[in-house]
XYZ file of C-alpha atoms in Angstrom:
543
model
C 120.680 2.534 -1.021
C 121.556 5.687 -2.891
C 119.075 8.465 -3.282
C 118.797 11.721 -5.232
C 119.033 15.170 -3.612
C 116.975 16.060 -0.598
C 114.013 18.277 -0.805
C 113.262 20.056 2.464
C 109.708 21.259 2.871
C 107.550 22.288 5.802
C 104.181 20.636 5.703
C 101.177 21.113 7.927
C 99.549 17.779 8.657
C 95.709 17.757 8.381
C 93.072 15.315 7.654
C 92.580 16.674 4.152
C 96.213 17.178 3.190
C 97.267 15.197 0.132
C 93.835 13.828 -0.796
C 93.245 13.238 -4.510
C 91.858 16.243 -6.556
C 88.302 15.380 -7.159
C 88.430 17.213 -10.476
C 91.275 15.169 -11.683
C 90.600 11.845 -10.218
C 87.712 9.279 -9.818
C 87.784 6.838 -6.952
C 87.928 3.305 -8.411
C 88.443 1.202 -5.220
C 89.185 1.731 -1.540
C 89.828 -0.123 1.631
C 88.648 2.006 4.543
C 89.484 -0.360 7.418
C 86.264 0.641 9.227
C 85.549 -2.856 10.659
C 86.929 -4.567 13.826
C 89.155 -7.486 13.965
C 91.007 -9.346 11.094
C 91.176 -7.921 7.653
C 89.057 -8.993 4.697
C 90.436 -12.244 3.327
C 88.969 -11.619 -0.092
C 91.342 -8.666 -0.469
C 94.358 -9.381 1.856
C 96.912 -12.107 2.326
C 99.238 -12.458 5.339
C 102.899 -13.098 4.888
C 104.233 -15.618 7.437
C 107.735 -16.062 8.803
C 111.079 -14.488 8.403
C 110.715 -13.039 4.931
C 113.512 -10.698 3.793
C 116.300 -8.329 4.437
C 117.648 -10.104 7.431
C 114.801 -8.500 9.538
C 114.383 -9.509 13.163
C 110.506 -9.887 13.245
C 108.571 -12.999 12.464
C 105.440 -12.052 10.507
C 102.350 -13.849 11.810
C 99.225 -14.679 9.949
C 95.611 -14.220 11.205
C 96.828 -13.039 14.585
C 95.046 -9.892 15.810
C 97.895 -9.084 18.172
C 99.917 -8.123 15.089
C 97.354 -7.104 12.442
C 93.805 -5.991 13.168
C 91.356 -3.356 12.347
C 90.482 -1.076 15.318
C 88.955 2.308 15.777
C 88.710 2.968 12.027
C 92.340 2.078 11.388
C 94.406 -0.955 10.362
C 96.787 -1.441 13.228
C 100.086 -3.230 12.521
C 101.742 -3.906 15.911
C 105.410 -5.066 16.336
C 105.950 -6.836 19.648
C 108.966 -8.079 21.689
C 107.860 -11.633 22.723
C 109.087 -15.071 22.523
C 107.204 -16.763 19.687
C 107.600 -20.088 18.047
C 105.855 -21.476 14.928
C 106.734 -24.048 12.357
C 109.980 -24.849 14.020
C 111.148 -21.193 14.005
C 111.815 -19.149 17.205
C 111.553 -15.421 17.265
C 112.130 -12.595 19.661
C 109.929 -10.130 17.749
C 106.652 -10.430 15.895
C 104.881 -8.124 13.399
C 102.505 -8.013 10.505
C 102.673 -7.788 6.740
C 99.699 -7.995 4.463
C 99.398 -7.796 0.655
C 96.859 -8.090 -2.185
C 98.744 -10.614 -4.278
C 96.338 -12.610 -6.498
C 93.353 -10.678 -5.235
C 93.773 -6.975 -6.177
C 96.158 -5.533 -8.683
C 96.885 -1.962 -9.505
C 97.893 -0.603 -12.890
C 98.228 3.282 -13.407
C 96.147 5.889 -11.565
C 96.735 7.347 -8.153
C 97.443 4.986 -5.231
C 97.328 6.713 -1.869
C 97.571 5.557 1.765
C 96.881 7.673 4.783
C 98.978 6.468 7.636
C 100.656 7.449 10.897
C 104.301 6.117 11.284
C 105.586 4.290 14.465
C 108.069 5.759 16.765
C 111.320 4.394 17.804
C 114.737 3.032 16.827
C 114.536 -0.137 14.750
C 111.185 0.141 13.130
C 110.889 0.120 9.345
C 107.329 0.673 8.047
C 106.614 0.584 4.412
C 103.993 1.176 1.729
C 104.993 -0.612 -1.452
C 104.025 -2.562 -4.599
C 105.538 -5.611 -6.339
C 104.983 -6.767 -9.916
C 102.297 -9.353 -10.370
C 104.567 -11.421 -12.558
C 108.238 -11.730 -13.166
C 109.844 -12.152 -9.659
C 112.228 -9.631 -8.139
C 113.702 -7.512 -9.461
C 112.482 -8.240 -12.971
C 108.884 -7.777 -11.956
C 109.634 -4.363 -10.525
C 109.126 -2.731 -7.118
C 107.457 0.525 -6.319
C 108.282 1.939 -2.824
C 105.634 4.593 -2.055
C 106.960 5.197 1.362
C 109.729 3.781 3.563
C 110.844 5.252 6.886
C 113.629 4.210 9.299
C 114.434 5.860 12.599
C 118.166 6.404 11.689
C 116.850 9.291 9.511
C 113.646 9.734 11.327
C 112.646 13.095 9.747
C 112.957 11.649 6.201
C 110.567 9.681 4.116
C 111.784 7.793 1.042
C 110.336 6.755 -2.315
C 112.230 4.325 -4.654
C 111.723 2.198 -7.715
C 113.596 -1.038 -8.322
C 113.908 -3.164 -11.486
C 116.301 -5.251 -13.544
C 118.559 -3.778 -16.107
C 119.211 -6.376 -18.857
C 122.520 -4.956 -19.907
C 123.769 -4.700 -16.319
C 122.661 -8.241 -15.691
C 124.548 -9.570 -18.713
C 127.699 -7.603 -17.957
C 127.842 -8.604 -14.330
C 126.197 -12.067 -14.576
C 123.711 -11.181 -11.773
C 120.040 -10.092 -11.598
C 120.862 -6.571 -12.849
C 119.164 -4.815 -9.931
C 118.887 -1.147 -10.519
C 117.162 1.512 -8.448
C 116.229 5.210 -8.457
C 114.637 7.281 -5.745
C 114.485 10.435 -3.615
C 113.418 11.542 -0.229
C 111.573 14.375 1.547
C 112.196 15.806 4.880
C 109.524 16.825 7.514
C 110.132 18.028 11.010
C 108.439 14.983 12.641
C 106.457 12.907 10.056
C 105.673 10.258 12.790
C 103.626 12.650 14.944
C 100.481 12.731 12.742
C 98.742 11.059 9.806
C 100.070 11.860 6.385
C 98.938 10.850 2.916
C 101.607 8.992 0.900
C 100.824 8.585 -2.860
C 102.059 7.790 -6.297
C 100.539 9.089 -9.524
C 101.366 6.505 -12.211
C 100.805 6.397 -15.988
C 102.578 4.910 -18.989
C 105.130 7.647 -19.067
C 106.013 8.486 -15.399
C 105.464 8.017 -11.735
C 105.304 11.034 -9.400
C 105.507 10.504 -5.597
C 103.886 12.623 -2.981
C 103.873 13.246 0.758
C 100.592 15.078 1.399
C 100.503 17.816 -1.272
C 104.313 17.866 -1.850
C 105.773 16.106 -4.955
C 109.318 15.035 -4.267
C 110.285 12.351 -6.817
C 109.405 11.722 -10.405
C 110.473 8.627 -12.346
C 110.382 8.293 -16.086
C 109.035 4.881 -16.939
C 111.253 4.451 -20.052
C 114.240 4.558 -17.737
C 113.449 0.998 -16.972
C 113.417 -0.080 -20.625
C 111.202 -0.046 -23.654
C 108.608 -2.684 -24.789
C 106.968 -5.553 -23.017
C 109.800 -6.158 -20.596
C 109.259 -2.863 -18.792
C 107.694 -3.859 -15.462
C 106.167 -0.485 -14.781
C 103.849 -0.860 -17.662
C 102.396 -3.918 -15.908
C 100.057 -4.423 -12.847
C 101.534 -4.543 -9.326
C 100.078 -5.634 -5.983
C 100.238 -3.710 -2.789
C 101.961 -4.502 0.536
C 101.724 -2.847 3.993
C 104.215 -4.010 6.571
C 106.096 -3.037 9.615
C 109.624 -4.503 9.665
C 111.982 -4.442 12.646
C 115.830 -4.080 12.314
C 117.294 -5.755 9.315
C 119.579 -4.313 6.598
C 118.057 -0.890 6.865
C 116.070 -0.765 10.098
C 119.346 -1.217 11.994
C 119.717 -1.538 15.783
C 116.627 -2.143 17.818
C 115.622 -0.342 20.938
C 113.547 -2.760 22.968
C 111.911 0.073 24.920
C 109.710 1.049 21.834
C 107.487 -2.135 22.022
C 104.624 -2.634 21.475
C 105.115 -0.394 18.385
C 102.101 0.550 16.311
C 101.852 1.555 12.633
C 98.382 2.978 11.788
C 96.737 3.034 8.343
C 93.541 4.969 7.853
C 92.774 3.942 4.399
C 94.069 2.756 0.932
C 92.480 4.334 -2.127
C 92.982 3.746 -5.886
C 91.907 6.518 -8.184
C 91.795 6.573 -11.996
C 91.763 9.738 -14.188
C 88.423 11.319 -14.205
C 86.503 9.554 -17.019
C 89.227 6.823 -17.269
C 89.724 3.401 -15.967
C 87.975 0.329 -17.354
C 86.285 -1.043 -14.266
C 83.315 0.972 -12.859
C 84.208 2.839 -9.677
C 83.639 0.660 -6.676
C 82.619 -2.370 -8.720
C 83.467 -5.842 -7.528
C 83.280 -9.303 -9.122
C 79.921 -10.853 -8.403
C 79.043 -14.623 -8.546
C 75.725 -14.869 -10.432
C 75.315 -18.667 -10.648
C 77.063 -21.863 -9.900
C 76.455 -25.629 -9.935
C 77.584 -26.206 -13.494
C 80.346 -28.560 -14.516
C 82.347 -26.257 -16.806
C 81.050 -22.988 -18.249
C 82.164 -21.741 -21.650
C 81.300 -19.588 -24.685
C 79.472 -16.590 -23.354
C 78.055 -14.054 -25.888
C 75.129 -11.579 -25.720
C 72.285 -11.091 -28.074
C 71.147 -7.702 -29.393
C 69.134 -7.043 -26.235
C 72.014 -7.841 -23.880
C 70.804 -11.413 -22.680
C 73.968 -13.667 -22.256
C 74.028 -17.148 -23.749
C 76.635 -19.487 -22.294
C 77.293 -23.199 -22.181
C 77.718 -25.854 -19.605
C 79.743 -27.964 -21.930
C 80.015 -31.310 -20.042
C 76.282 -31.233 -19.446
C 75.629 -30.328 -23.209
C 73.465 -27.244 -22.332
C 73.231 -23.786 -23.724
C 71.898 -21.542 -20.954
C 70.701 -17.944 -20.923
C 71.131 -15.245 -18.347
C 68.703 -12.631 -19.036
C 68.941 -8.904 -18.578
C 66.552 -9.159 -15.582
C 68.787 -11.650 -13.843
C 66.939 -14.901 -14.610
C 68.512 -18.130 -15.695
C 66.882 -20.329 -18.376
C 67.916 -22.924 -20.892
C 67.984 -22.995 -24.799
C 68.723 -26.684 -25.171
C 71.468 -29.131 -26.105
C 73.549 -28.445 -29.223
C 76.452 -30.964 -29.683
C 78.419 -29.820 -26.493
C 78.776 -26.286 -27.753
C 82.032 -24.502 -26.872
C 82.656 -20.999 -28.155
C 79.572 -19.140 -29.596
C 78.727 -15.912 -31.502
C 75.640 -14.316 -32.950
C 75.477 -13.693 -36.752
C 73.914 -10.690 -38.427
C 70.681 -12.561 -38.718
C 70.427 -13.274 -34.969
C 71.238 -16.891 -35.288
C 73.626 -18.376 -32.756
C 76.818 -19.956 -34.170
C 78.175 -22.789 -32.122
C 81.508 -24.655 -32.047
C 79.753 -27.970 -31.477
C 82.426 -30.247 -30.124
C 80.586 -33.510 -30.097
C 80.647 -33.779 -33.745
C 83.621 -31.428 -34.513
C 81.277 -29.110 -36.504
C 80.174 -25.442 -36.718
C 76.475 -25.058 -36.368
C 74.006 -22.351 -36.758
C 71.163 -22.391 -34.220
C 67.903 -20.523 -34.272
C 66.035 -19.357 -31.176
C 63.316 -21.938 -31.980
C 65.997 -24.652 -31.529
C 66.537 -25.432 -35.296
C 70.008 -26.163 -36.299
C 72.017 -26.048 -39.513
C 75.509 -27.589 -39.869
C 77.654 -24.901 -41.530
C 80.979 -26.738 -41.543
C 81.374 -30.441 -41.168
C 84.812 -31.122 -42.577
C 87.750 -29.598 -44.518
C 89.052 -31.449 -47.552
C 86.838 -34.351 -46.818
C 88.282 -34.881 -43.326
C 86.882 -34.205 -39.909
C 87.816 -30.959 -38.244
C 89.922 -31.187 -35.048
C 87.186 -29.537 -33.003
C 86.029 -25.933 -33.604
C 86.689 -24.055 -30.440
C 85.884 -20.333 -30.680
C 84.236 -18.178 -33.324
C 83.818 -14.645 -34.468
C 81.549 -13.069 -37.102
C 82.735 -10.082 -39.058
C 79.933 -7.525 -38.779
C 80.747 -5.872 -41.946
C 80.085 -8.720 -44.363
C 78.954 -11.733 -42.164
C 82.031 -13.840 -42.830
C 83.003 -16.224 -39.982
C 86.397 -16.852 -38.501
C 86.908 -19.921 -36.181
C 89.799 -21.680 -34.504
C 90.298 -25.478 -34.851
C 92.665 -26.830 -32.104
C 93.012 -30.429 -31.297
C 91.773 -31.524 -27.813
C 91.172 -35.242 -27.786
C 87.738 -35.843 -26.136
C 86.623 -39.097 -24.361
C 83.132 -38.802 -25.689
C 84.011 -38.782 -29.371
C 82.674 -41.656 -31.450
C 84.996 -40.753 -34.371
C 88.482 -41.797 -34.966
C 90.291 -40.054 -32.046
C 93.374 -39.297 -34.113
C 93.755 -35.777 -35.522
C 92.455 -35.791 -39.117
C 93.788 -32.477 -40.291
C 97.346 -31.730 -41.112
C 97.509 -29.073 -38.424
C 95.686 -26.847 -35.991
C 94.372 -23.956 -38.120
C 92.412 -20.729 -38.082
C 89.666 -20.953 -40.693
C 87.618 -18.417 -42.622
C 84.039 -19.364 -43.797
C 83.247 -16.650 -46.376
C 79.871 -14.922 -46.312
C 78.494 -17.205 -48.982
C 78.729 -19.927 -46.206
C 80.325 -22.345 -48.822
C 83.961 -21.288 -49.102
C 86.137 -22.499 -46.298
C 89.831 -21.427 -46.212
C 92.601 -21.926 -43.621
C 93.958 -18.403 -43.000
C 96.680 -19.196 -40.466
C 98.387 -22.706 -40.482
C 101.396 -21.780 -38.134
C 99.959 -21.879 -34.664
C 100.636 -24.587 -32.060
C 97.112 -24.575 -30.641
C 94.769 -21.633 -31.729
C 91.969 -21.022 -29.241
C 90.419 -17.607 -28.415
C 89.455 -15.277 -31.247
C 87.828 -11.842 -31.568
C 87.759 -9.019 -34.099
C 87.266 -5.297 -34.040
C 83.745 -3.853 -34.843
C 85.091 -2.111 -37.955
C 85.993 -5.488 -39.390
C 89.661 -4.518 -39.983
C 91.626 -6.352 -37.268
C 91.502 -9.946 -35.931
C 93.072 -11.189 -32.766
C 93.699 -14.915 -32.307
C 95.264 -16.461 -29.164
C 97.835 -19.300 -29.608
C 97.215 -20.920 -26.212
C 99.739 -23.607 -27.042
C 102.357 -21.071 -27.917
C 101.357 -18.655 -25.141
C 100.935 -15.774 -27.553
C 98.263 -13.703 -29.118
C 98.585 -12.264 -32.620
C 96.874 -9.499 -34.454
C 96.117 -9.478 -38.278
C 94.875 -7.063 -40.811
C 91.688 -8.289 -42.450
C 91.793 -7.750 -46.179
C 88.757 -6.995 -48.437
C 88.635 -10.632 -49.548
C 88.591 -11.838 -45.904
C 92.259 -13.159 -45.970
C 94.645 -12.090 -43.289
C 97.838 -10.087 -43.578
C 100.456 -8.412 -41.385
C 100.598 -11.085 -38.814
C 102.163 -9.596 -35.724
C 102.677 -10.404 -32.067
C 100.064 -8.614 -29.937
C 101.116 -9.849 -26.595
C 103.157 -12.659 -24.949
C 100.194 -14.370 -23.485
C 97.738 -17.064 -24.775
C 94.064 -17.251 -23.978
C 91.014 -19.509 -23.812
C 88.311 -16.997 -24.762
C 88.489 -13.334 -25.681
C 86.424 -10.064 -26.055
C 87.051 -6.545 -26.842
C 85.560 -3.154 -25.637
C 84.733 0.097 -27.465
C 88.158 1.589 -26.495
C 89.890 -1.320 -28.271
C 91.090 -3.044 -25.064
C 91.388 -6.839 -25.547
C 90.290 -9.151 -22.680
C 92.212 -12.457 -22.377
C 91.351 -15.358 -19.949
C 93.077 -18.168 -18.147
C 94.176 -17.273 -14.647
C 91.483 -14.573 -14.237
C 90.992 -11.849 -16.961
C 93.893 -9.902 -18.225
C 93.338 -6.780 -20.238
C 95.611 -5.230 -22.902
C 95.164 -1.950 -24.579
C 95.328 -1.626 -28.346
C 99.061 -1.337 -28.221
C 99.504 -4.680 -26.558
C 100.310 -3.173 -23.124
C 98.724 -4.842 -20.087
C 96.414 -2.336 -18.280
C 94.425 -4.445 -15.854
C 94.134 -7.867 -14.313
C 90.897 -9.128 -12.807
C 91.457 -12.092 -10.396
C 88.795 -14.641 -10.329
C 88.445 -17.175 -7.496
C 87.785 -20.231 -9.807
C 90.699 -22.230 -10.827
C 90.304 -21.497 -14.584
C 88.625 -18.693 -16.428
C 87.415 -19.941 -19.793
C 85.770 -17.009 -21.577
C 84.293 -13.526 -21.336
C 81.760 -11.251 -23.077
C 80.062 -7.984 -22.488
C 76.270 -8.003 -21.970
C 73.359 -6.232 -20.069
C 71.117 -3.584 -21.524
C 73.998 -1.115 -21.784
C 76.769 -3.641 -22.621
C 78.778 -2.460 -19.591
C 78.735 -5.627 -17.651
C 81.552 -8.104 -18.294
C 80.237 -11.684 -17.973
C 82.926 -14.247 -17.002
C 82.596 -18.009 -17.380
C 85.025 -19.790 -15.009
C 84.916 -23.473 -13.966
C 81.443 -24.230 -12.558
C 80.506 -20.454 -12.176
C 79.156 -17.492 -14.010
C 80.510 -14.206 -12.775
C 79.876 -10.545 -13.603
C 81.680 -7.264 -13.199
C 80.387 -3.725 -13.876
C 82.682 -1.834 -16.266
C 83.059 1.860 -17.087
C 83.605 1.121 -20.720
C 81.066 -0.847 -22.722
C 81.797 -3.859 -24.963
C 82.095 -3.588 -28.768
C 79.308 -4.866 -30.937
C-alpha cells in the first residue's frame, strides 16, 4: 500500500479524548459491549474460516475464546492453537464480526474506542465495506489499521474501483488513497478512532487529531460512487498475512479491546430517531400490504391472502375494518374515504368507514384491468394515480390472460370519470407516491428495477420522465424532507436527488410497503411478510 505524507503529533490518551462534540453531533446508535459472553446476534455476524489476504488465522464463529464481551469491552483474542473445522486445519485462531445485513451506516460520525494488541504479527482493524457492489466496486473505508512492523503508526485508507483504470488494464480497477498518523505508543492505552463522513468528504481522526481527508468526488460522480451509499462495519484481529508479516509466537494469547462503537448524525440531522430500533408490532398474518394512515394517525393495512383490512390504532390496538376484494395498495382521499386496489376483481374501490364501497374503476376501454396494485391521491385536486401491473392470481374467476395491451400507470381525474394511461413504457409498475405539493410523482418499475420521477402538469398529465434511482420497489412513501422510501429487501431511503442515504434491514424475507403514522406522523410502519413493524423517525412523513 502507498500512503500520503506522515503527520507526527503527540497525543495524550484519556477517556474523553476524541469523543464527538455534543454541540455538533447527536448520538443515533451505539454498541457499548456492556454485557458478558457472546455478542448480540441481532446486530453482529461472525466471519468463519480463512477469509482474506493470506492471513494465518482461522476466524471462529460463536466461540467465546475468540470473541466475547467481558468487563465492559468487546475482547477479540488471537490464539496459537491447533484448531480444525470443516476440513480445515489452523495453527492460529482469532475473531472477526460485522454488521452486514443488520446495521448499515451512511454519513455521520462513526467512532470506535479501542486498545490495540501488542506484538509482531497482529493486524487489528476497524473498517467498513459497501452494502452492495462487491469489492472494490462497493467501496472500503478503513477507519483504523495497525501492524507491528510500523508499531507507532496508525493508518486510514479508502479503496474503490476506478472505471477508466479497470477498462485500460482489464482488471477490477482497484484504487486507494490514505494517510497515517504517528503516536509514540498507540497500543498502550485506549484511543478513539473516527471518520466524519458526508456527501462531499471523509475526515479521519485519532482522538482529537485529524490526519486524512478524502474528497468523495475523487471516486467518481453519480450513482456509481460507492461512498455516497451505505456501508457496514467490521471489527477484526488478523494475524500475519500480506501486511501483518512475520508472527512472533510469544505474543499469544493476543487481545484487542473495543470499548464501544457509536454512530452520530449532525445535530438535528439523520432520519431515524436517536437510539430507535425496528419493533415488531404484530404477526400471525399471511402477507401484509398496503399501509396508510388516516388523519388521526391510525394505520390501515391489509392481510391480502386472508382478504382483511386491519387497523393499528394510535393507542396500539389491532382491529378490523372488513373484507374488500383482497385489497392491496391503499390511500385515503380528501373526503376520508379509503381507496383500495381490490385485486380479487381487478378494480379500484372507494370504501367508507361504515363499510360501504363504490367501484371507481372496473375496466379500461371495455377490458378488465390487469390488477391495480398501488395508489396515490394528489392532495391538490383529488386526482388519483394508480399502477396496473400483471400478476396472475390463482383466485381469479376471470380470463387469466392479460386483457390490457400493456402494464400502465393510470390517472383517474378528479371528476372520477376520466381515466387515462399516463405511462405505457414500464415493464411492471408497482409502488407509487407523490409529493404533498402535487408537483412530482414517483413510480417504481419493479420489473425494470428502476424508479422514475415525473413532473405533474396542471391537467394531471406527466412530463419530464427521468430516472430517480436504479432500484425498483413494491410500495413507497415520502417524508417532509423529500426523502423517498422504497421496499423489497428491507427499506431503502433516497434523498430528493436520488442518492441513497439509509438502509433499514428487516428480518422478514420481503418488505412489501411502508407508511408514516402515529399522532405525530413520526413512526414508520412497515408491512413485511406475516408481520407489522414500526420504527421511530426523526423526520415525519408527508401528508
